[in-house]
Short mmCIF file of C-alpha atoms in Angstrom, two decimals:
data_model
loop_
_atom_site.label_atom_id
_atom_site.label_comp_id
_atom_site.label_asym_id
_atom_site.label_seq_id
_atom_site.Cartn_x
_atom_site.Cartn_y
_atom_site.Cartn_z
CA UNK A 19 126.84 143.30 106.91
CA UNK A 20 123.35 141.66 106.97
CA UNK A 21 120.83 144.16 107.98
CA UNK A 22 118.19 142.70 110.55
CA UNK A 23 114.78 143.51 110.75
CA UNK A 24 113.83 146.81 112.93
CA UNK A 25 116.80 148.77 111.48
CA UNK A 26 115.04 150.44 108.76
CA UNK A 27 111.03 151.60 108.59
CA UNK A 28 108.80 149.22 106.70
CA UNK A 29 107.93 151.84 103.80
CA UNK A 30 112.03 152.22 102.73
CA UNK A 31 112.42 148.96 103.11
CA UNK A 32 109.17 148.19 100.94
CA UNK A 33 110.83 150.43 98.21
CA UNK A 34 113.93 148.68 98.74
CA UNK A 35 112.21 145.29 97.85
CA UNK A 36 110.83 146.60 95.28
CA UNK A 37 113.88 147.73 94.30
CA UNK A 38 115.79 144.99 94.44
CA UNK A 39 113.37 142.66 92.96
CA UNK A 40 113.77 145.06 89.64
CA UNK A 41 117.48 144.32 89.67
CA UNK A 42 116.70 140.54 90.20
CA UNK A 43 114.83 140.80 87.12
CA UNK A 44 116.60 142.67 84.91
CA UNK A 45 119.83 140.47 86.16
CA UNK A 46 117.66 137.21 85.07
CA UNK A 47 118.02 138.81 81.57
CA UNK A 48 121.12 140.10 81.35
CA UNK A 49 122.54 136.36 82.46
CA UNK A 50 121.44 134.79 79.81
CA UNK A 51 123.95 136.47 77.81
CA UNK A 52 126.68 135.82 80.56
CA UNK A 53 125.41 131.92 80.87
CA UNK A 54 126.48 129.13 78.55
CA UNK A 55 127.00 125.12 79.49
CA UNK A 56 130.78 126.02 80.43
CA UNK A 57 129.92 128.80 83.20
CA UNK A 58 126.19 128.16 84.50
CA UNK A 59 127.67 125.42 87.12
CA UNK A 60 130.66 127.88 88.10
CA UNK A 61 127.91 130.41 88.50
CA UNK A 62 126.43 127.94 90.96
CA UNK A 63 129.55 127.11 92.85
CA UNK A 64 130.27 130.88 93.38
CA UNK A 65 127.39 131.38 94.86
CA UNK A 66 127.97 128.59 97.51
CA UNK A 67 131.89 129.27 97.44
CA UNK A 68 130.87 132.91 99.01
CA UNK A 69 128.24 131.15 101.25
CA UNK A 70 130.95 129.40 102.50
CA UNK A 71 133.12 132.16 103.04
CA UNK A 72 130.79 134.70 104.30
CA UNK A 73 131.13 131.79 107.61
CA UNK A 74 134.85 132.83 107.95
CA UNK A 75 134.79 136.20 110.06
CA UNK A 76 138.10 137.65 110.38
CA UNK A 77 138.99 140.09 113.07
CA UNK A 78 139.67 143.76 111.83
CA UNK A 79 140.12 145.55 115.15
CA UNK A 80 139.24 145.08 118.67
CA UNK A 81 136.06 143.43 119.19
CA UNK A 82 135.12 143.29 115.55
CA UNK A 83 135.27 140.91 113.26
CA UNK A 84 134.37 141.61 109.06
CA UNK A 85 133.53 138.62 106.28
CA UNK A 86 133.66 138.63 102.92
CA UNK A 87 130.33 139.89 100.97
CA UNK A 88 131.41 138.47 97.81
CA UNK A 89 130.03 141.03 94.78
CA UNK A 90 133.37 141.76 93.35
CA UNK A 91 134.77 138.14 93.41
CA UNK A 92 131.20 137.33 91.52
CA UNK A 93 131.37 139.94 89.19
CA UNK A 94 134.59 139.42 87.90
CA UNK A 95 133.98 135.90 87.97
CA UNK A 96 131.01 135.11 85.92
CA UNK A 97 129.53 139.06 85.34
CA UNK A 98 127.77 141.27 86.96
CA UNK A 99 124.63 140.42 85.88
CA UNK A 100 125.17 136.92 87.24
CA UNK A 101 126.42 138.31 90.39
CA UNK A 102 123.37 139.76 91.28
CA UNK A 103 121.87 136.63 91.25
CA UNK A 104 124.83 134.93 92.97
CA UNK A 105 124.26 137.48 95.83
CA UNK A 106 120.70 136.69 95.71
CA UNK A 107 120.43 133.26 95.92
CA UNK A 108 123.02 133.01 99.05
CA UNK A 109 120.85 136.07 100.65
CA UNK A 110 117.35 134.47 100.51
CA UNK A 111 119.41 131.03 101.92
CA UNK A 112 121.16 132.99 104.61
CA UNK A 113 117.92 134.97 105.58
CA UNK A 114 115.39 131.56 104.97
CA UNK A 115 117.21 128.84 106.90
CA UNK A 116 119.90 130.60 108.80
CA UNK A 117 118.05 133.75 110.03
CA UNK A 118 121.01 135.63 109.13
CA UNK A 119 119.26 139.13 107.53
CA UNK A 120 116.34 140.31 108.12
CA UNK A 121 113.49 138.68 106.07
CA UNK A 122 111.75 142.08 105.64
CA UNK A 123 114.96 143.65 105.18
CA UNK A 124 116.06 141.37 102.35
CA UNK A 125 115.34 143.51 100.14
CA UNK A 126 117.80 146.12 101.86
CA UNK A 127 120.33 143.53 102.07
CA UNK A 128 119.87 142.17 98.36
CA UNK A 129 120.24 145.75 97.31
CA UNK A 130 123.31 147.00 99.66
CA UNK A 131 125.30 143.83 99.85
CA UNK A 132 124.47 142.36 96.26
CA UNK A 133 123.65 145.46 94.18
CA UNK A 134 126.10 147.69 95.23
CA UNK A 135 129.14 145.74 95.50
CA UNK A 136 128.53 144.59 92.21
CA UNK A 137 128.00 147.10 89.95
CA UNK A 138 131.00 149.27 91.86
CA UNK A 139 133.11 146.85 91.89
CA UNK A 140 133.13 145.71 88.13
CA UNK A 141 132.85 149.16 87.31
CA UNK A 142 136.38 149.65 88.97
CA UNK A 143 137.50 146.49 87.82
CA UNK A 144 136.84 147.44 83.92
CA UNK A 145 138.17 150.61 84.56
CA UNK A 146 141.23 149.30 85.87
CA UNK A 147 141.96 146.59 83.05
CA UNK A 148 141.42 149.07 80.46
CA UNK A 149 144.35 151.18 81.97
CA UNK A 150 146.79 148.70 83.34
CA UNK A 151 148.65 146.79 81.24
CA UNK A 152 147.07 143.43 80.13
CA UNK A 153 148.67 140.84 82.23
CA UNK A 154 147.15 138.52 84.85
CA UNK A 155 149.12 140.55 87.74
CA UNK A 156 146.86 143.26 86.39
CA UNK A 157 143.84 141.92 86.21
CA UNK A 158 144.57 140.93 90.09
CA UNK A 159 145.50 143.87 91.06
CA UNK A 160 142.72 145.04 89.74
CA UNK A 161 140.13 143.00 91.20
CA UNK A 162 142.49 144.10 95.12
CA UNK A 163 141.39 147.41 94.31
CA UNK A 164 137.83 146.64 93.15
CA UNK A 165 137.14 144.63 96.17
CA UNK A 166 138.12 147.36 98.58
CA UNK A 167 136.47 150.10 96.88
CA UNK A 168 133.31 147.95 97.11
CA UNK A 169 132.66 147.31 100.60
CA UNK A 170 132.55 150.60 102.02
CA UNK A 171 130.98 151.52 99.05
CA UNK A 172 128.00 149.32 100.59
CA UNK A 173 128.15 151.02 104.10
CA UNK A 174 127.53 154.24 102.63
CA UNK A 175 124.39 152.67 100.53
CA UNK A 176 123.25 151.43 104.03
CA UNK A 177 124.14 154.79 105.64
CA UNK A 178 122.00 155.95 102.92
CA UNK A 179 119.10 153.82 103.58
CA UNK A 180 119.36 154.40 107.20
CA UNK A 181 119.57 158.29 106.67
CA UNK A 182 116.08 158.10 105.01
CA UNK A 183 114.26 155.48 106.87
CA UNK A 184 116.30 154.52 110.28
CA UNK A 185 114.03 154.15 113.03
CA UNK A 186 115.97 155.41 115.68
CA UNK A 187 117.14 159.11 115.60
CA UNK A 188 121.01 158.76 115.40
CA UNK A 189 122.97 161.70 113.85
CA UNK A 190 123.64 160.79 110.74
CA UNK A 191 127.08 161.95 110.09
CA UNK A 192 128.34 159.83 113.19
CA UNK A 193 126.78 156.55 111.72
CA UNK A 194 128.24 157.45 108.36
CA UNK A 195 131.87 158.32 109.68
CA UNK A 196 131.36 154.50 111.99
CA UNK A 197 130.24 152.46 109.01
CA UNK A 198 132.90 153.71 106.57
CA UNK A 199 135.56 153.72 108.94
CA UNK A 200 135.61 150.09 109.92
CA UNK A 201 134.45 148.92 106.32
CA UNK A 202 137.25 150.35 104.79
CA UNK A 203 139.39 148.05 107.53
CA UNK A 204 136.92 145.30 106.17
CA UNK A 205 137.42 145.83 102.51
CA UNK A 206 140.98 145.36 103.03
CA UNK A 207 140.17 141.39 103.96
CA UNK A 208 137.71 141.29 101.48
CA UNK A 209 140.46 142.81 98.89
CA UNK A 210 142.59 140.09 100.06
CA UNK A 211 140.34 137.05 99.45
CA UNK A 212 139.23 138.33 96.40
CA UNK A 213 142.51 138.97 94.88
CA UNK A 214 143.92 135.62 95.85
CA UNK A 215 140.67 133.69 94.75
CA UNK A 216 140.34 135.73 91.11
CA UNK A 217 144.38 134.99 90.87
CA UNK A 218 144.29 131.34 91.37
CA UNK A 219 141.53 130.86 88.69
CA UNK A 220 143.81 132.81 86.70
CA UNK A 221 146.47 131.06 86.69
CA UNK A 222 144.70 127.77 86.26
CA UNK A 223 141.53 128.62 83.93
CA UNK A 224 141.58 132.53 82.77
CA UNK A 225 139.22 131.20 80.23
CA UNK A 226 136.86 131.22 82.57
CA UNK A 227 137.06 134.39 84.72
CA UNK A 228 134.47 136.78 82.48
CA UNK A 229 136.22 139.86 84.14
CA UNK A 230 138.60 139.55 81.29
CA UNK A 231 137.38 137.65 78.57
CA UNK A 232 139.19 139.50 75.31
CA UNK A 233 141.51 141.93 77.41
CA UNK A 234 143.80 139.74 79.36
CA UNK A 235 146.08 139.32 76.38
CA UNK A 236 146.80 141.70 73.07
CA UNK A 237 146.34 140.30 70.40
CA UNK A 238 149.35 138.93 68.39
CA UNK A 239 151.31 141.35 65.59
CA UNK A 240 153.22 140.34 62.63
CA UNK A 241 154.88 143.00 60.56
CA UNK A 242 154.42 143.27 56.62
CA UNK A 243 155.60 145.38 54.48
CA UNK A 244 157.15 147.61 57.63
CA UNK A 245 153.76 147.93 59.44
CA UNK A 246 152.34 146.24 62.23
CA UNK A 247 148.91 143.78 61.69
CA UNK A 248 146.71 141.66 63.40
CA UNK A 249 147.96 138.17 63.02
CA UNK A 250 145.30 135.43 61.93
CA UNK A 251 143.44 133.98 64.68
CA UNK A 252 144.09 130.41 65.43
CA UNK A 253 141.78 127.56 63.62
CA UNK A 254 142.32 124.65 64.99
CA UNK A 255 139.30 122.85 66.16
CA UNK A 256 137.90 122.93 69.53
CA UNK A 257 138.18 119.95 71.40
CA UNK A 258 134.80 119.59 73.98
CA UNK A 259 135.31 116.59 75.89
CA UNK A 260 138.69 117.81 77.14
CA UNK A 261 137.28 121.27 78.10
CA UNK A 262 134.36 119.15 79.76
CA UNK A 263 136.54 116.97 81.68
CA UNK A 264 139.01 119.91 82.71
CA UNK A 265 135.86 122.06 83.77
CA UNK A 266 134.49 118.91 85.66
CA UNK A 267 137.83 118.92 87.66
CA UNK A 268 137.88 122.24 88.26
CA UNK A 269 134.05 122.51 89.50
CA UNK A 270 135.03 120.02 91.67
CA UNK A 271 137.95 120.85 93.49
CA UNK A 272 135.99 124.55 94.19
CA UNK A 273 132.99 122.44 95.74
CA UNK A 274 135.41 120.29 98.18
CA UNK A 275 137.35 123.65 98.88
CA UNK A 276 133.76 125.33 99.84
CA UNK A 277 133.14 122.28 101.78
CA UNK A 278 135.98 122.03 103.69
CA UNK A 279 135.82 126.32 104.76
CA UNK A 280 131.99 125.66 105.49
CA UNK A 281 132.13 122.24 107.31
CA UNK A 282 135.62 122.99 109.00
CA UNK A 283 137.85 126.19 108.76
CA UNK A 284 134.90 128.08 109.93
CA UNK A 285 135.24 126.79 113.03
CA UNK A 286 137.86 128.98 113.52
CA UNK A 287 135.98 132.26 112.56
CA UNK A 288 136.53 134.89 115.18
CA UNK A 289 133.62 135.29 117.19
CA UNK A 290 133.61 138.89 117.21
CA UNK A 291 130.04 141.12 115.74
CA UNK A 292 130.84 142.59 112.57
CA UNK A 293 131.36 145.71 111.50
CA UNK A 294 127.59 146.54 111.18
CA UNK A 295 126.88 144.80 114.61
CA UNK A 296 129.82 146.89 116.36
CA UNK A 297 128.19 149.83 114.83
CA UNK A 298 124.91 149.85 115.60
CA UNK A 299 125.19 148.38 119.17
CA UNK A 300 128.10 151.60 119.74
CA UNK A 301 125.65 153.90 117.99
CA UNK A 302 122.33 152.57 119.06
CA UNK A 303 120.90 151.60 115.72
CA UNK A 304 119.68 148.61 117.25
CA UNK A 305 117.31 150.11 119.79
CA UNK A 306 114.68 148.69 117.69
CA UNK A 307 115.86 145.80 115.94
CA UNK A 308 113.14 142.67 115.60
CA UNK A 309 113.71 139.22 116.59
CA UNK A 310 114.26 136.89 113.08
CA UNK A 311 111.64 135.35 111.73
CA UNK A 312 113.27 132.61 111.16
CA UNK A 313 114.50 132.07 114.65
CA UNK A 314 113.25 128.99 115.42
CA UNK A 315 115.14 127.31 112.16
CA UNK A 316 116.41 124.33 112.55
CA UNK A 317 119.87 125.59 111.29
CA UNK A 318 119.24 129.16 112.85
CA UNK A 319 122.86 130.72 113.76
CA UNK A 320 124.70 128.25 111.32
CA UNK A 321 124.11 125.30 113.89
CA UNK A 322 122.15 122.05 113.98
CA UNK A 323 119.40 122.58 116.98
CA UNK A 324 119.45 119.07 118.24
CA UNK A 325 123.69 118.34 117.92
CA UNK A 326 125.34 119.75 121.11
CA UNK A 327 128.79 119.22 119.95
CA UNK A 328 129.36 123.20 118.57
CA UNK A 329 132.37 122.02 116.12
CA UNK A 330 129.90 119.07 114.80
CA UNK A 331 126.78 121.19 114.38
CA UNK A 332 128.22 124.58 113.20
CA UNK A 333 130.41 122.12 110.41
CA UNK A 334 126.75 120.25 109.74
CA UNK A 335 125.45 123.40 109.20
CA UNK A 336 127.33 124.33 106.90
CA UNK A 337 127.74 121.73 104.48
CA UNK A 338 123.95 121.81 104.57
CA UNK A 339 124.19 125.78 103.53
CA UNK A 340 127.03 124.85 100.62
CA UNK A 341 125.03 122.27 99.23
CA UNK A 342 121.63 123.65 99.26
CA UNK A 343 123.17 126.73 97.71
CA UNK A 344 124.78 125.01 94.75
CA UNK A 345 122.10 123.05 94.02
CA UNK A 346 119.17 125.97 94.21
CA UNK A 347 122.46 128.21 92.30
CA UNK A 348 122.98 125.76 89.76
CA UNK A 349 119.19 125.02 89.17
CA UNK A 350 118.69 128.69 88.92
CA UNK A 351 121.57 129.72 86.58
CA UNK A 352 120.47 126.05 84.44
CA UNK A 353 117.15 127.58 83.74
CA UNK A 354 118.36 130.87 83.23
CA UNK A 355 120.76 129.18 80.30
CA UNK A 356 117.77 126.67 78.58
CA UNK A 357 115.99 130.25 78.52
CA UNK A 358 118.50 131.32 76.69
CA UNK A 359 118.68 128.30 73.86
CA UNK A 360 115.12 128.73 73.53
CA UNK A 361 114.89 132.05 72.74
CA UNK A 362 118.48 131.68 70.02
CA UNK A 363 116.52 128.13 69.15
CA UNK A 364 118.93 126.17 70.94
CA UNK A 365 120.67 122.09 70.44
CA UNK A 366 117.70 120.38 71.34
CA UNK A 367 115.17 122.38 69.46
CA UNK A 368 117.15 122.54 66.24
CA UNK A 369 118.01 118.56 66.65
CA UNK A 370 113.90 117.87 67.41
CA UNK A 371 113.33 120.38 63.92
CA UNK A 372 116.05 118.60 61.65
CA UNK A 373 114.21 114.77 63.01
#
C-alpha cells in the first residue's frame, strides 16, 4: 500500500512528514533500549527480510494482488520502537531507488504503513500474550491475529488521511468501505507470513523474538512447606562465543533466505495492482496522481534499466534492494546501539578509563 504522490494535498501530507519524522525520532530513542550487540544486526536483517518480501505480491481476489507491509512481524521481532525504524529505512529505499511511494508522500507512507501497523499490532500482540496461555503456539497465534488486525487497520489511517486532504472529491464512505474490504482479504496473507516467520524463530531462537521476552514461559515453582514459590533462577555462567557463533548462523541463513525471495521467488509475484492500486483506479483516487520522482532510477520498478532479460534484472534488482537495506539497517541500528553505550558509559569507554 505505498501511497504515490498526487493522492493527498501537499499541506496533509506536510503535517504527515512532520509527523512521521516525530515518530522517527522518538523511535531513535526508544531503540536504544530495544538494541544490544545480540539484536542490532537482526534489526538490520528484518528490515531487508520485509524488503524482500514486500517483492512477493500474492493474489487476494480477481485482479488484485496484496504484499506483506511488515510492522507486526517487526514489532514482535525486535520492538516496536525498532520497527518504526525498520519500516523506515525500507520506505526511504523503496521510495529513493525504486520509486515505489511517493517521495512527498513518504511521510504518509512512513506514518500509515510503518506507524500504524506497528503500534496496533504489538498492542494486540501484548494483549494477546497476556491472556493466552504462555506457550509458543500462543505467542503465534497471537502474532496471526496481530498481523490481520494491522493491515486494515492502515487502510483506515489512509482513508483517514485521504478524508482530510484527498485531492479528488470521492465520497468518502465508498473509499473507506473499498480499502477495508480488500485489506482485510490482505491481512489474511500478511497474518499468514507473519505467523509462520515469528513461529520459525520461535522454535529455533525465542531468545531472540522481543515480542516475548519474560512471558513465553512461567516461571518454575517448587513447593515448601505446602505453598507454592518461585524457584531460584539458574546461575550458571553465560557462555558468549557460543551465543555469537549461533547468532552468526542464524543472521545468516535469514540473509540467504531474503536473498533468494528478492533475487528469485519474486519472480513469481502475481502481477496484479494491489489493493490500494485496485482501489483508487475503481474509485478514481488517482485522477491526480504525479509521476515519481524517482522515475528515471536506475532500479526504478525493481528492474535493472540496461538488462533486458526481466527474470535477470527484476532478481538484480533485488539483491541490490536486500543488500543496500541491511547494510544502511544495520549501520543505522549500530549507531543507534554505540549511542546507547555512551550514554550507560559503555565496554570501550570503561576499558579506555580503567588504561
Amino acid at each position: 500500500m505505498h501511497v504515490p504522490d498526487g493522492f493527498i494535498d501537499a499541506p496533509v501530507s506536510v503535517a504527515a512528514g512532520v509527523f512521521a519524522a516525530g515518530a522517527v525520532a522518538v523511535s531513535l530513542r526508544g531503540a536504544r533500549r530495544e538494541l544490544d550487540e545480540r539484536t542490532a544486526p537482526l534489526a538490520g536483517l528484518v528490515a531487508a527480510f520485509i524488503f524482500a518480501v514486500q517483492m512477493l505480491n500474492f493474489p487476494v481476489a480477481a485482479g488484485t494482488s496484496g504484499h506483506l507491509m511488515g510492522g507486526a512481524l517487526a514489532a514482535i521481532l525486535v520492538g516496536p520502537y525498532t520497527a518504526v525504524l525498520c519500516l523506515s529505512v525500507v520506505l526511504l529505499m523503496q521510495g529513493i531507488f525504486f520509486a515505489d511511494g511517493g517521495l512527498t508522500a513518504l511521510g504518509v507512507n512512513i506514518t500509515v504503513m510503518g506507524v500504524v501497523t506497528v503500534v496496533v499490532a504489538y498492542g494486540v500482540f501484548r494483549l494477546l500474550t497476556g491472556l493466552l496461555p504462555r506457550t509458543r503456539r500462543s505467542a503465534t497465534a497471537s502474532a496471526f491475529v496481530a498481523a490481520l488486525v494491522s493491515v486494515p487497520a492502515s487502510a483506515a489511517a489512509f482513508t483517514l488521511l485521504y478524508w482530510i486532504g484527498g485531492t479528488t472529491d470521492i465520497p468518502i464512505g465508498k473509499v473507506f468501505t473499498a480499502m477495508v474490504g480488500v485489506h482485510v482479504l490482505i491481512g489474511i496473507g500478511e497474518a499468514v507470513i507473519t505467523a509462520l516467520t515469528v513461529g520459525a524463530v520461535l522454535a529455533v531462537r525465542p531468545d531472540l523474538v522481543h515480542g516475548v521476552q519474560g512471558t513465553l514461559t512461567a516461571p518454575l515453582k517448587l513447593r515448601v512447606d505446602g505453598e507454592l514459590v518461585d524457584a531460584p533462577a539458574p546461575t550458571r555462567e553465560p557462555e558468549p562465543v557460543t551465543a555469537h557463533r549461533s547468532n552468526r548462523g542464524f543472521l545468516i541463513t535469514g540473509l540467504v533466505s531474503a536473498f533468494l525471495l528478492a533475487g528469485f521467488v519474486s519472480f513469481y509475484a502475481s502481477a496484479s495492482p494491489d489493493g490500494l492500486e485496485r482501489v483508487a483506479a475503481d474509485q478514481g483516487i488517482d485522477e491526480k496522481a504525479e509521476e515519481h520522482g524517482a522515475a528515471d532510477s536506475p532500479l526504478a520498478d525493481y528492474g535493472v534499466g540496461d538488462i533486458a532479460n526481466a527474470r535477470l534484472s527484476g532478481g538484480l534488482a533485488g539483491v541490490i534492494g536486500v543488500s543496500a537495506t541491511v547494510v544502511v539497517g544495520t549501520g543505522v541500528f549500530w549507531v543507534v546501539r554505540r549511542r546507547r553505550e555512551d550514554e550507560r558509559g559503555g565496554p570501550a569507554r570503561s576499558d579506555r578509563e580503567n588504561a
